[in-house]
Coordinates of C-alpha atoms in Angstrom, one line a residue:
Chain V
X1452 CA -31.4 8.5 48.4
X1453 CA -31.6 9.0 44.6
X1454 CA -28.5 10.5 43.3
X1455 CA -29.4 12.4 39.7
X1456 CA -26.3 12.6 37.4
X1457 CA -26.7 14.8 34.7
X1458 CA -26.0 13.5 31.2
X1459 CA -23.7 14.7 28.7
X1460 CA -26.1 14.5 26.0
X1461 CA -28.5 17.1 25.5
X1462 CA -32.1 16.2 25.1
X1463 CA -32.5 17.9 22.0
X1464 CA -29.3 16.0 20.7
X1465 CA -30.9 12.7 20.9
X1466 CA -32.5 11.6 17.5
X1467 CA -36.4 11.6 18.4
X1468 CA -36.8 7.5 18.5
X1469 CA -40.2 7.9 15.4
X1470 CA -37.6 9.7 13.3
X1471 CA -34.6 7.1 14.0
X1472 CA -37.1 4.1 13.6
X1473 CA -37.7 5.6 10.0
X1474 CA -34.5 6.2 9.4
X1475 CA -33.9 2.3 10.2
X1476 CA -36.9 0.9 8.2
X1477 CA -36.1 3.4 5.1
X1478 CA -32.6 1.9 5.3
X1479 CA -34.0 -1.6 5.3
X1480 CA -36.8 -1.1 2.7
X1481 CA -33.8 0.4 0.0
X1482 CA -31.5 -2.3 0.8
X1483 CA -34.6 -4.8 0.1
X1484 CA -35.5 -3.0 -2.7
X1485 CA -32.2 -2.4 -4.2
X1486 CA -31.0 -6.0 -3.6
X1487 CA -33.4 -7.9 -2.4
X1488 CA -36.0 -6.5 -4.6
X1489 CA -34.2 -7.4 -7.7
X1490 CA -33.4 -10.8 -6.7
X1491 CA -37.2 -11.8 -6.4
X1492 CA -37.4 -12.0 -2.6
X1493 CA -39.8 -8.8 -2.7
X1494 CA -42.4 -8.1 -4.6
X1495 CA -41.4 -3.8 -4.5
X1496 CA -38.5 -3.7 -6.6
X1497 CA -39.9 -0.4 -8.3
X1498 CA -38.7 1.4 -4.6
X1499 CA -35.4 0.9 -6.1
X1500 CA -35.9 3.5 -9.1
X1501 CA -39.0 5.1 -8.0
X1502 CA -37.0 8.2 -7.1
X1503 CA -38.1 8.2 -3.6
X1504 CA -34.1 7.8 -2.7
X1505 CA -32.6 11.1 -1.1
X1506 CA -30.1 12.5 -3.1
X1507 CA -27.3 11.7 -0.9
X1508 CA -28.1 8.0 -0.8
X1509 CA -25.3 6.3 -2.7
X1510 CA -25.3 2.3 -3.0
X1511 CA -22.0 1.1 -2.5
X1512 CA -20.3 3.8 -0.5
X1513 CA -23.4 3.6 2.2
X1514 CA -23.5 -0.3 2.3
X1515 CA -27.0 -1.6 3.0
X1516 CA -28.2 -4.9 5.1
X1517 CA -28.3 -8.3 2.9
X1518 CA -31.4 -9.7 3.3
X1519 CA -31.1 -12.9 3.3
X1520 CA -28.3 -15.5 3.5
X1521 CA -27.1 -18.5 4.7
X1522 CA -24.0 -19.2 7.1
X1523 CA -21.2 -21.6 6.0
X1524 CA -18.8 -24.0 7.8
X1525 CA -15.5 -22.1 6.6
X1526 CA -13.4 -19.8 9.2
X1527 CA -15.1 -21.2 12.0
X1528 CA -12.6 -20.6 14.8
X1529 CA -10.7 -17.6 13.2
X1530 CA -10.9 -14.1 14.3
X1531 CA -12.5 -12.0 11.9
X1532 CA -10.7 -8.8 11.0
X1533 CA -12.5 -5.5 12.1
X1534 CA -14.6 -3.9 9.6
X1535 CA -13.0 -0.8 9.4
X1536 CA -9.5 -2.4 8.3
X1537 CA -10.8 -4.4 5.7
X1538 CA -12.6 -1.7 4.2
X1539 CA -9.7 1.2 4.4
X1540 CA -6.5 -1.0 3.7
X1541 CA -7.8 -1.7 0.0
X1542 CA -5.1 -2.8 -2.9
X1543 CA -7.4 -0.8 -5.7
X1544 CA -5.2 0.9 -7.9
X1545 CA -7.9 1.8 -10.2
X1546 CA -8.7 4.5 -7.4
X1547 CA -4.8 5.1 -6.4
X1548 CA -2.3 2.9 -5.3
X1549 CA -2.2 4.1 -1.8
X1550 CA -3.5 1.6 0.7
X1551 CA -6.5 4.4 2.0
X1552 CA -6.8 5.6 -1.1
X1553 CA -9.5 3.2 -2.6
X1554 CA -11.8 4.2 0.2
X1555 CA -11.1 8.1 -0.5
X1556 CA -11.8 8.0 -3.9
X1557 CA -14.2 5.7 -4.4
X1558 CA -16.8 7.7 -2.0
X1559 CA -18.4 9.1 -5.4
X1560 CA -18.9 5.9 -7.9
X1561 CA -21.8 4.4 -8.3
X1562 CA -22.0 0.5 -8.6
X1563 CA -25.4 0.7 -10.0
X1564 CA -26.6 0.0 -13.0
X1565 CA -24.6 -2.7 -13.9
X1566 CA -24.0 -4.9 -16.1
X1567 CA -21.4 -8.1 -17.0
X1568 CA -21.1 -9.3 -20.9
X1569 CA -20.4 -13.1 -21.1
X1570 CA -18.3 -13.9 -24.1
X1571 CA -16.0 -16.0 -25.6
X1572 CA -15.9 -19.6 -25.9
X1573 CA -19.7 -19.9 -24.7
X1574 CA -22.7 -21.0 -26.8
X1575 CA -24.0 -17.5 -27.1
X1576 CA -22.4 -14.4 -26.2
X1577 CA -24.6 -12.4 -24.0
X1578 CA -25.1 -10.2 -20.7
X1579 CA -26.3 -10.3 -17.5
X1580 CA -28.0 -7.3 -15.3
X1581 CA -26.4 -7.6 -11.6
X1582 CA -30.0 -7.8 -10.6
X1583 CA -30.1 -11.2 -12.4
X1584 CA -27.2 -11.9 -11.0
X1585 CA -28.2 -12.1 -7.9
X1586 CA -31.4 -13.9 -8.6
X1587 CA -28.6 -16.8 -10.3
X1588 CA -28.0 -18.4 -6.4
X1589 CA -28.9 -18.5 -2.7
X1590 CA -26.5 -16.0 -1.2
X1591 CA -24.0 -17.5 1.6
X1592 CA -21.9 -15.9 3.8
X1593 CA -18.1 -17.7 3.6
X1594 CA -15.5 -16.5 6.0
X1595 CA -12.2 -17.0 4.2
X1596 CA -8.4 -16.2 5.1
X1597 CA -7.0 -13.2 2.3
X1598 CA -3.4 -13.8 2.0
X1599 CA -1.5 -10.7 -0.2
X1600 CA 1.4 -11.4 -1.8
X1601 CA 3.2 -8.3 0.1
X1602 CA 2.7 -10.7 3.0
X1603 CA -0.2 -9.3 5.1
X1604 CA -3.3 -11.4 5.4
X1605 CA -7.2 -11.0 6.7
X1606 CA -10.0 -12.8 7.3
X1607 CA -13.3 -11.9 5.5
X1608 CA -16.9 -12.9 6.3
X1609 CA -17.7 -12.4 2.5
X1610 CA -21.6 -12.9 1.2
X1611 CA -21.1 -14.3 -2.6
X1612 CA -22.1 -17.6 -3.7
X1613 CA -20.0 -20.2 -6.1
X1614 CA -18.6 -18.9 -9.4
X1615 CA -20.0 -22.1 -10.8
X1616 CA -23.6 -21.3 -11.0
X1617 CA -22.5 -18.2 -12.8
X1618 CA -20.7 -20.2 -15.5
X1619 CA -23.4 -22.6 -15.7
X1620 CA -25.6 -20.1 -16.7
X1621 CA -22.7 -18.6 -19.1
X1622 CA -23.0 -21.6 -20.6
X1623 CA -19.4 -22.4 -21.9
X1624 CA -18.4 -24.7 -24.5
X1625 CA -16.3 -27.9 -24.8
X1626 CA -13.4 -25.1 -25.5
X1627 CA -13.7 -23.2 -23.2
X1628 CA -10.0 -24.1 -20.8
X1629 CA -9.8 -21.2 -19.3
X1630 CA -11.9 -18.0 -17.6
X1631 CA -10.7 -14.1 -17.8
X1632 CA -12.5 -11.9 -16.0
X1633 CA -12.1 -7.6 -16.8
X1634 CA -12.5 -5.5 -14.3
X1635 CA -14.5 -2.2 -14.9
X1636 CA -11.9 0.9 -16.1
X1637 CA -13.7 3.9 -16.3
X1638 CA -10.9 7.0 -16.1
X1639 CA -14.2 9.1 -15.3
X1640 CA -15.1 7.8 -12.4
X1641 CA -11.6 6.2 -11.4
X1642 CA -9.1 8.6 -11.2
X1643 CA -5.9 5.9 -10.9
X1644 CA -6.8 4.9 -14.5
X1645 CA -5.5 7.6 -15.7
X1646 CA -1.6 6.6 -14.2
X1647 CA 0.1 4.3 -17.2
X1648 CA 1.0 2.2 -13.6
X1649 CA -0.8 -0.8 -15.0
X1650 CA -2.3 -2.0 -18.3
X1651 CA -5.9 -1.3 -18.1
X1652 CA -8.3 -3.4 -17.8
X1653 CA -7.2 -4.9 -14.6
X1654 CA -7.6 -9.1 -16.2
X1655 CA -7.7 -11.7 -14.0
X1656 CA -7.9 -15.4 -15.4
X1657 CA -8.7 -18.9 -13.5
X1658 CA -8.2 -22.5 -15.2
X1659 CA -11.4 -23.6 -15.5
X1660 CA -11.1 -26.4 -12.6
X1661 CA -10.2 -23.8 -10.5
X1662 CA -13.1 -21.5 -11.6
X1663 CA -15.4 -24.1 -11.2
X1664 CA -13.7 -25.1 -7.4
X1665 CA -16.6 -24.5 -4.8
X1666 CA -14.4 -22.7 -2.9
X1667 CA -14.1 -20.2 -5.5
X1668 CA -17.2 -17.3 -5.3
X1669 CA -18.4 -14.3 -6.5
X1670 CA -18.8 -11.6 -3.9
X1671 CA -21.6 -9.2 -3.8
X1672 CA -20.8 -8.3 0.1
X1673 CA -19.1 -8.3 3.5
X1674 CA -19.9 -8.8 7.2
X1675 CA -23.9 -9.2 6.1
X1676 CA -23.6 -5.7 3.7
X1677 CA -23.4 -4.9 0.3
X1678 CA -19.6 -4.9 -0.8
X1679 CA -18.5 -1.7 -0.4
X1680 CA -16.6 0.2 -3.2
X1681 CA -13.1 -0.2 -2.2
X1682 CA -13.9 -3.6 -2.3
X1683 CA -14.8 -3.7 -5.4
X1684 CA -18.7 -3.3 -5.5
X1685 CA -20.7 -5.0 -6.8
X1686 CA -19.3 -7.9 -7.8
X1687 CA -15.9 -9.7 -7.2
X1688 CA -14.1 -12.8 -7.8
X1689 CA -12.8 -14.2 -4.3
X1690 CA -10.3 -17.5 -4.8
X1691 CA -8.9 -17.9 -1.1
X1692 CA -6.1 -20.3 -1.7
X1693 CA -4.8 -17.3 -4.3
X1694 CA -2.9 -14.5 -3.7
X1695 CA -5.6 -11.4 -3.2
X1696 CA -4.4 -10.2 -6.2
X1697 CA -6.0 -12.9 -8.1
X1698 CA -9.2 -11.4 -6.6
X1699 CA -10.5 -9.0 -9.7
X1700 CA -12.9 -6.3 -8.6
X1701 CA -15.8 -4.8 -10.1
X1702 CA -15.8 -7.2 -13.0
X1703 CA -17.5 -6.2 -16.1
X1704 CA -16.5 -9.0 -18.5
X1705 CA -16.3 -12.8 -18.2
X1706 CA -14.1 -14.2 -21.1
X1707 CA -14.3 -17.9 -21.6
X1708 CA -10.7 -18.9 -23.5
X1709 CA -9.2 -21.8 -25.0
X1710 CA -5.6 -20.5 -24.4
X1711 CA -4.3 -19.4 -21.1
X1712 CA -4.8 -15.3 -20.3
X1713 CA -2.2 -13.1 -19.7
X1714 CA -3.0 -11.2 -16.3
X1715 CA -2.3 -7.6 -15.9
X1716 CA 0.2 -8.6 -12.9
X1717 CA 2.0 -11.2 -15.7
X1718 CA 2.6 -8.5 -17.8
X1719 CA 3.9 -5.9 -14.8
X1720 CA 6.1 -8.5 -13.6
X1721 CA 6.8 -11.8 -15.3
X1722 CA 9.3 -13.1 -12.7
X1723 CA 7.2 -11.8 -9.8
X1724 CA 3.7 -12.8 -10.5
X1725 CA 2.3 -16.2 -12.5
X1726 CA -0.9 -17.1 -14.3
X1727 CA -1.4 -19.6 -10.7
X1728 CA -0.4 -17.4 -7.5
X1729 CA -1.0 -20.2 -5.0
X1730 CA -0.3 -19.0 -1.9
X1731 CA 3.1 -21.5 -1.2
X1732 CA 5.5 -20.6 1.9
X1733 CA 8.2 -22.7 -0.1
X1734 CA 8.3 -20.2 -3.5
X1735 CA 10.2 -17.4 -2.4
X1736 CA 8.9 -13.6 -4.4
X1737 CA 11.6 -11.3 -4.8
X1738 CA 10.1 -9.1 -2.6
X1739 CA 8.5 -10.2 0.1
X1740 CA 8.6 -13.2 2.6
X1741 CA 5.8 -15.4 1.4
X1742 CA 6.9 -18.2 5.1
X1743 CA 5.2 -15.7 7.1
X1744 CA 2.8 -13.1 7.2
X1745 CA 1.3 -10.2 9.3
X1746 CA -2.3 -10.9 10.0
X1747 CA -4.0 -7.0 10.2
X1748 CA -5.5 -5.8 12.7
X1749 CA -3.3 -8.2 14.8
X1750 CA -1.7 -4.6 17.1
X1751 CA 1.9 -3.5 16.2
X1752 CA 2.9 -6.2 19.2
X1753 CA 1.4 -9.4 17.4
X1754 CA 4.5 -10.5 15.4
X1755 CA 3.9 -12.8 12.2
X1756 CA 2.1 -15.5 11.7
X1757 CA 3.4 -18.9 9.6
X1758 CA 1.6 -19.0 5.9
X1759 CA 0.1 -21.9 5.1
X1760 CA 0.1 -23.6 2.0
X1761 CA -2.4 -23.2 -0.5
X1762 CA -3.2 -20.8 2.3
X1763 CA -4.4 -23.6 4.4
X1764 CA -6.5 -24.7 1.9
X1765 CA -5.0 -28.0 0.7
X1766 CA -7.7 -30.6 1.7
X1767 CA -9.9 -28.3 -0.9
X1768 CA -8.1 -27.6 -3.7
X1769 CA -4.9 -29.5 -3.6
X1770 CA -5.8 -32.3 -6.1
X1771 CA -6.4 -29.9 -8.9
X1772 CA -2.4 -29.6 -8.9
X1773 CA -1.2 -33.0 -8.6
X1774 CA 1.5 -33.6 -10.3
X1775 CA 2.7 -29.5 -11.3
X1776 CA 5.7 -28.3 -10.4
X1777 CA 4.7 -25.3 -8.3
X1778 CA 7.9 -24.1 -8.8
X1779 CA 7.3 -23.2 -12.4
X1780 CA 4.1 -22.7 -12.0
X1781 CA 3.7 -20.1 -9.2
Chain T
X1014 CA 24.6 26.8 -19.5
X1015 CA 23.0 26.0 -16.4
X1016 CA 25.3 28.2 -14.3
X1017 CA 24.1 30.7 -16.4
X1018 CA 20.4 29.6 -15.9
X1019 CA 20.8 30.0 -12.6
X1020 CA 22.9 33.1 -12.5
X1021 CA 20.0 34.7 -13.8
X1022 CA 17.2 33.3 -11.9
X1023 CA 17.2 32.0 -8.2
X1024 CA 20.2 33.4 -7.4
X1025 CA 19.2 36.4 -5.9
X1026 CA 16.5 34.7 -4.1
X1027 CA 18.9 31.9 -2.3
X1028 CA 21.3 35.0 -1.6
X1029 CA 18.3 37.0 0.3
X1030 CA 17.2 33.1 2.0
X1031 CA 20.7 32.4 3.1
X1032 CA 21.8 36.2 4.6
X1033 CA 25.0 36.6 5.0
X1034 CA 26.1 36.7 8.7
X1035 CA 23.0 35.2 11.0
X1036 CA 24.0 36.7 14.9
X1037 CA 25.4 34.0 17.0
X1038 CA 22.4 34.2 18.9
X1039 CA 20.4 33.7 16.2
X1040 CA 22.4 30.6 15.0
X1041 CA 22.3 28.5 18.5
X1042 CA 18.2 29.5 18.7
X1043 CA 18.0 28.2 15.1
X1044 CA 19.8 25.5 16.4
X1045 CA 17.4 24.4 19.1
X1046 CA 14.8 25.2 16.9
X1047 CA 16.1 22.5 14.3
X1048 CA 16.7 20.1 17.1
X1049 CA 12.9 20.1 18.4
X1050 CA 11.5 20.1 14.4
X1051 CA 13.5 17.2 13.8
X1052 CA 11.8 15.8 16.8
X1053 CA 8.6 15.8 15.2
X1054 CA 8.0 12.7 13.2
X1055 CA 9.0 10.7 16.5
X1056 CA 6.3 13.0 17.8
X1057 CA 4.2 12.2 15.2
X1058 CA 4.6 8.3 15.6
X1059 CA 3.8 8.4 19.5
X1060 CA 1.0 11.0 18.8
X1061 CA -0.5 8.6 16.4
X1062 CA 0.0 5.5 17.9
X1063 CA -1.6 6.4 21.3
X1064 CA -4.6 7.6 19.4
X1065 CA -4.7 4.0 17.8
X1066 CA -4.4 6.0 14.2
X1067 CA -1.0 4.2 12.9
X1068 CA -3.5 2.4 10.2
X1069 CA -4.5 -1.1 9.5
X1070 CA -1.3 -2.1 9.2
X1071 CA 0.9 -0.2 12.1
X1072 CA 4.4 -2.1 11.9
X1073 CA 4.1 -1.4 8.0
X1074 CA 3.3 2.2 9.2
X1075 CA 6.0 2.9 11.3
X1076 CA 8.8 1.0 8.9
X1077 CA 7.6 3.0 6.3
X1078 CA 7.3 6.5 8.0
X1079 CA 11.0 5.8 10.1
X1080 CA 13.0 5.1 6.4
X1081 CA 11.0 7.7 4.9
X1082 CA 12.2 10.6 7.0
X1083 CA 16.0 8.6 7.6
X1084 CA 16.3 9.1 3.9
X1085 CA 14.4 12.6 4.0
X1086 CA 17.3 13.7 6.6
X1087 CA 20.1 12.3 4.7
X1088 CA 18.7 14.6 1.5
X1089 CA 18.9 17.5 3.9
X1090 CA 22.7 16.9 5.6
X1091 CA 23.6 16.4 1.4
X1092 CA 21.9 20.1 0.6
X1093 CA 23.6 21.7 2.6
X1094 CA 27.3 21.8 0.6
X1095 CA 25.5 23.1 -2.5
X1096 CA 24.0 25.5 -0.9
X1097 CA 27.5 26.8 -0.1
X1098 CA 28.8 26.0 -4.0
X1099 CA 25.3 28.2 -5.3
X1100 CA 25.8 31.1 -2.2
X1101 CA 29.1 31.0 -1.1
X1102 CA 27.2 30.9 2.6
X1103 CA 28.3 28.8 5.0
X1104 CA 26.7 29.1 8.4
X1105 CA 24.3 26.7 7.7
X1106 CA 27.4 24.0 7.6
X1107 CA 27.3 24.0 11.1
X1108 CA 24.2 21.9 11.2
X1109 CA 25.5 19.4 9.0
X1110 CA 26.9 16.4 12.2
X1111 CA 23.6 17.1 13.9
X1112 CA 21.2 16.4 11.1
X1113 CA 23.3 13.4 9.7
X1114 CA 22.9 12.2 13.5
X1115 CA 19.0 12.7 13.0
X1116 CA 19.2 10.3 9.5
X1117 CA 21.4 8.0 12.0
X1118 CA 18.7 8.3 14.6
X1119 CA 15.6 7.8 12.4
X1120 CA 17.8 4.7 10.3
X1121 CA 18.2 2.9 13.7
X1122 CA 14.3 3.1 14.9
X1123 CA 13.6 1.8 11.2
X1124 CA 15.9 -1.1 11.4
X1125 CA 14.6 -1.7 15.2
X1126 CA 10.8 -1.8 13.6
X1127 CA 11.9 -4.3 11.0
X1128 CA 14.3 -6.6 13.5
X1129 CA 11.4 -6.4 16.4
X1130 CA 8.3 -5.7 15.6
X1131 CA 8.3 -7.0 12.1
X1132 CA 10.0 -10.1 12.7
X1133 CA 10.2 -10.5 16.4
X1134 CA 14.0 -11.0 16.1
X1135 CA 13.7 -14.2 14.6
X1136 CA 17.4 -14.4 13.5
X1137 CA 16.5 -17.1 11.2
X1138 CA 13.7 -15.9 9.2
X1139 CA 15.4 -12.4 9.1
X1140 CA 18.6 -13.0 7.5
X1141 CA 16.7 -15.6 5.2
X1142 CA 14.7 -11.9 4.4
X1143 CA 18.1 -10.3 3.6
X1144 CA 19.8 -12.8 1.4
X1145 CA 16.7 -13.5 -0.3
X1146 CA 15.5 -10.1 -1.2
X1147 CA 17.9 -7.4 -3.2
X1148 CA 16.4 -4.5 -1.5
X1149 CA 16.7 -5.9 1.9
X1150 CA 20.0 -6.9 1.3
X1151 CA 20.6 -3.1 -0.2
X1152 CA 19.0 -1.6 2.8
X1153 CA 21.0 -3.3 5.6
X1154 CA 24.2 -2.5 3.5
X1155 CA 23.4 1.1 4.0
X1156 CA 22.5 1.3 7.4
X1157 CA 25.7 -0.8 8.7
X1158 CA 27.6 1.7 6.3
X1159 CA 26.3 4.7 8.5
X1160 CA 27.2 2.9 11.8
X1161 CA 31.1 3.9 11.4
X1162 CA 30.1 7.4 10.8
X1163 CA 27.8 7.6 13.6
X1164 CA 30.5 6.5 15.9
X1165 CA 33.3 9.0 14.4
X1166 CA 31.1 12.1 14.6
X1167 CA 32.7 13.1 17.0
X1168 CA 35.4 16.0 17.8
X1169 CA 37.8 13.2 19.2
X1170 CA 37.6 11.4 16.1
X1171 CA 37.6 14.0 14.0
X1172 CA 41.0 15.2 15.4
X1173 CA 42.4 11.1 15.3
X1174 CA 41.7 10.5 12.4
X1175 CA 41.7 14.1 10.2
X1176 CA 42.5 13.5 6.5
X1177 CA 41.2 9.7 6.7
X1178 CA 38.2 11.2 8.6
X1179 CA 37.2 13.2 5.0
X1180 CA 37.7 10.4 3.2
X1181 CA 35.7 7.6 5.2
X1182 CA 32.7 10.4 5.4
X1183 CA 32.6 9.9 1.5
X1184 CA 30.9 7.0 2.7
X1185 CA 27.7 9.4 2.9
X1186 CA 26.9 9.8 -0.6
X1187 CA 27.2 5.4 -1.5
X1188 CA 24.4 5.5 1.5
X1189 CA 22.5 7.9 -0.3
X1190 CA 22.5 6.1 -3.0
X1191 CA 22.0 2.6 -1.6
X1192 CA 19.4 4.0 0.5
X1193 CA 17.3 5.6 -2.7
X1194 CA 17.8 2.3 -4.6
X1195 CA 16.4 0.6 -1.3
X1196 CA 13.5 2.7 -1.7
X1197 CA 13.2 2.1 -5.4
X1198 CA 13.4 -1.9 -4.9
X1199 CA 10.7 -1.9 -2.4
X1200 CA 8.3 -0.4 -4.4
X1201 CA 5.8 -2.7 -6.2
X1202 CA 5.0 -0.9 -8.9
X1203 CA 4.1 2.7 -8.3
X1204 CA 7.6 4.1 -8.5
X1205 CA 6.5 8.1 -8.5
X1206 CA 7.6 8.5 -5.0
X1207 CA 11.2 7.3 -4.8
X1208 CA 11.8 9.0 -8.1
X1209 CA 11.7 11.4 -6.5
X1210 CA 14.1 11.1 -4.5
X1211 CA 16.4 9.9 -7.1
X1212 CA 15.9 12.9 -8.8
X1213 CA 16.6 15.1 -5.8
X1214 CA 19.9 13.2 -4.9
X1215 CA 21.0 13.2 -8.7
X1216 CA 20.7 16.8 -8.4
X1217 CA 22.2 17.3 -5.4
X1218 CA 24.9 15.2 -6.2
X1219 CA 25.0 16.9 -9.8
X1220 CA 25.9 20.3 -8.1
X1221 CA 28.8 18.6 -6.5
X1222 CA 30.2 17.5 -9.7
X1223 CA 29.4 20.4 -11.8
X1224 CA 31.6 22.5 -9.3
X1225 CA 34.3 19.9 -9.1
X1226 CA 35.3 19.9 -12.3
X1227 CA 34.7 23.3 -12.6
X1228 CA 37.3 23.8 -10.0
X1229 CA 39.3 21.6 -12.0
X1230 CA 39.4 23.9 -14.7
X1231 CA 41.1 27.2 -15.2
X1232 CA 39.8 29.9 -12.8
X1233 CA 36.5 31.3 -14.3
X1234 CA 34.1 34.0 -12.5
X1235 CA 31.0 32.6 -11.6
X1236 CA 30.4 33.2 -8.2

């Protein structure tokens, strides 16, 4: 006996599979030509600019496939969290200081074209197109823990590669200590620059071992896509042993320093945030419990989890602060 | 000067908003009416939390949405006196135990988010929290300063204890404030929204005193 149930879908609902397929292949060919294009795997990076886009197509709010990159050994065992938390529960107060508000108001900006200025102590002060960027290293995937200091945490499949082959090419010079990076603040297109809440530019700084730490990358994406904007497309710094804080978004300036950079968070709050923000259960904030934090996306049953120092990072990165008293410098 | 201000300008409109002599009927509808709005942002909680929609960070969510309507109660009870002072109306007084039992209510699911499903009741850890951090510390102050309250709101207590009774429910307006600067504290560095409320308990608060000592003084027309 054949038993016929009728669907819930109606025939004509259901995308004809020729248009879907071109939807699919259009979407790869743009991400290809925006990003793969431009870092040389392709030999079409015209489709980019060649104006065949539909109006609505917006790099950066609709992130595209990364072609091409290579898995890591980091985060294997941890549970990634879900997409849709990491990219609506945003600290971006260029686009609002509410939690959703990054992804809200960020729908309209445009990561593209873009450019980064390299200057300071460096041999020659120059800059860099994000297409050339891109073309600077193999792209990898690392999946990293994100520990805020407001005591929440994530984990990230990020796509980046290391900040050092970015500051090889930068080519610093024998005074060069220290590395500032500027984030991008435009009150035209980011409507929280126009709140006196922080000193704009958002500047972040690294000591230059720490810059040069493999761990430490620049981020072009997440969970294989181009970074979206409330993640602060197209670029970011990501330094996983740091507070999140530490990680400066859309940066449009790389500042090579002799002296140590005052951060926009140093400035906000001298007793609450330092030039290092290791992520250490045993220096207390005046805020927030930094022993234990919420893991997102964890239910409203899961409890907290223990922080670990240098956010479990240790074996990496420990070495570079023999001898400091974390204390002081937190 | 501001008497004046206002002599001249909303007066009339609070006089027409606060009628003079609602039917009793009226009053005990309003009443349930009040009861079942109050209701809502429990509502709201269970609505959202069933539909998976509390955010990325639910426990936050619900800490944050319990103290924010606590305090948002609180504000209310503390309106209703200068209403009187600006009107001279009083039948809205009546509401007063039953919406400072709503601040009590919506205070006790907030401290049961932050003792369970924040911190699992992990004594330790949690009373680390509240020595450690001032607006903790400020926080818990307030809410065991409403627990006496609470517990005298009733008709028996009011009668035991009469002319102490006034004076312990003074209490009220050092929770206000604690609970404002709790807000304040917590606050990383966007501070728009609890100055907000600072602003509206100043002025509520600011009422009180202009009338006070206007009392003090020798009998002058305003009202």
């Amino acid at each position: 006996m054949i038993i016929q149930t009728k669907s819930d879908i109606l025939s004509s609902e259901i995308t004809p599979k020729a248009v879907f397929d071109d939807r699919r292949t259009f979407l790869q060919q743009a991400g290809i030509g925006l990003i793969a294009g431009a870092t040389g795997l392709l030999t079409s990076p015209s489709f980019a600019t060649s104006g065949n886009l539909p109006a609505s197509y917006k790099p950066g709010n609709s992130p595209i496939k990364l072609p091409r990159f290579s898995k890591s050994k980091y985060g294997a065992g941890e549970k990634l969290t879900p997409y849709d938390d990491i990219t609506t529960y945003n600290n971006y107060y260029e686009f609002g200081t509410g939690k959703d508000e990054p992804a809200i108001h960020s729908k309209l900006f445009k990561p593209v074209p873009w450019t980064v200025s390299i200057e300071g102590e460096v041999k020659k002060s120059k800059t860099i197109s994000i297409e050339d960027i891109l073309k600077l290293a193999p792209l990898e995937e690392r999946i990293y823990r994100m520990r805020c200091v407001e005591g929440w945490s994530m984990v990230i499949p990020w796509v980046g590669f290391p900040l050092a082959q970015l500051i090889k090419w930068a080519e610093p010079n024998a005074n060069a200590k220290y590395v500032e990076f500027i984030s991008l603040a435009d009150s035209q297109r980011m409507p929280g620059v126009n709140l006196p809440i922080l000193d704009w530019p958002y500047t972040e700084g690294l000591r230059m071992d720490e810059a040069m730490n493999p761990l430490t990358i620049i981020a072009v994406g997440l969970y294989g896509e181009s970074l979206p904007n409330q993640n602060g497309a197209p670029m970011r710094l990501v330094v996983p042993w740091k507070y999140g804080f530490k990680g400066a978004k859309a940066i449009v300036k790389i500042r090579f320093t002799e002296k140590m950079p005052i951060t926009t968070w140093m400035k906000a709050g001298p007793s609450e945030y330092g030039f290092y923000a290791n992520v250490n259960p045993q220096v207390e904030h005046p805020r927030w419990t930094q022993s234990s934090e919420k893991r997102i996306g964890a239910g409203l049953f899961a409890g907290r989890i223990k922080t670990q120092m240098f956010n479990g990072y240790t074996e990496q990165v420990g070495q570079m602060y023999a001898g400091m008293d974390l204390r002081k410098n937190f | 000067m501001p008497a004046w201000i206002y002599e001249k300008t909303f007066k009339a409109q609070m006089l027409v908003f606060f009628s003079k002599a609602p039917s009793k009927e009226w009053l005990s509808r309003f009443r349930v009416f009040l009861f079942l709005l109050c209701l809502i942002p429990l509502a709201r909680l269970f609505w959202l939390g069933f539909n998976d929609d509390l955010s990325a960070n639910p426990v936050e969510f619900v800490e944050r949405s319990t103290g924010y309507w606590s305090l948002f109660m609180l504000l209310v009870t503390l309106s209703l006196s200068p209403i009187r002072l600006l009107t001279g109306r009083t039948w809205q007084l009546q509401y007063r135990r039953m919406l400072g039992l709503f601040m009590f209510f919506y205070a006790c699911l907030h401290i049961t988010t932050y003792l369970w499903l924040d911190y699992s009741f992990i004594w330790v850890d949690i009373v680390k929290d509240i020595i450690k951090h001032p607006y903790v510390l400020v926080g818990a102050s307030a809410f065991l300063l409403t627990l006496p309250l609470a517990i005298t709101s009733n008709n028996f207590m009011i009668r035991l204890l009469r002319e102490r009774w006034k004076l312990l429910h003074n209490l009220v307006y050092l929770i206000a404030i604690l609970g404002v600067v709790h807000f304040l504290w917590l606050v990383k560095k966007d501070i728009r929204e609890p100055l907000l409320y600072a602003a509206i308990l100043a002025l509520l608060l600011g009422i009180r005193i202009y009338y006070k000592i206007l009392s003090n003084k020798p009998k002058r027309n305003l009202m």
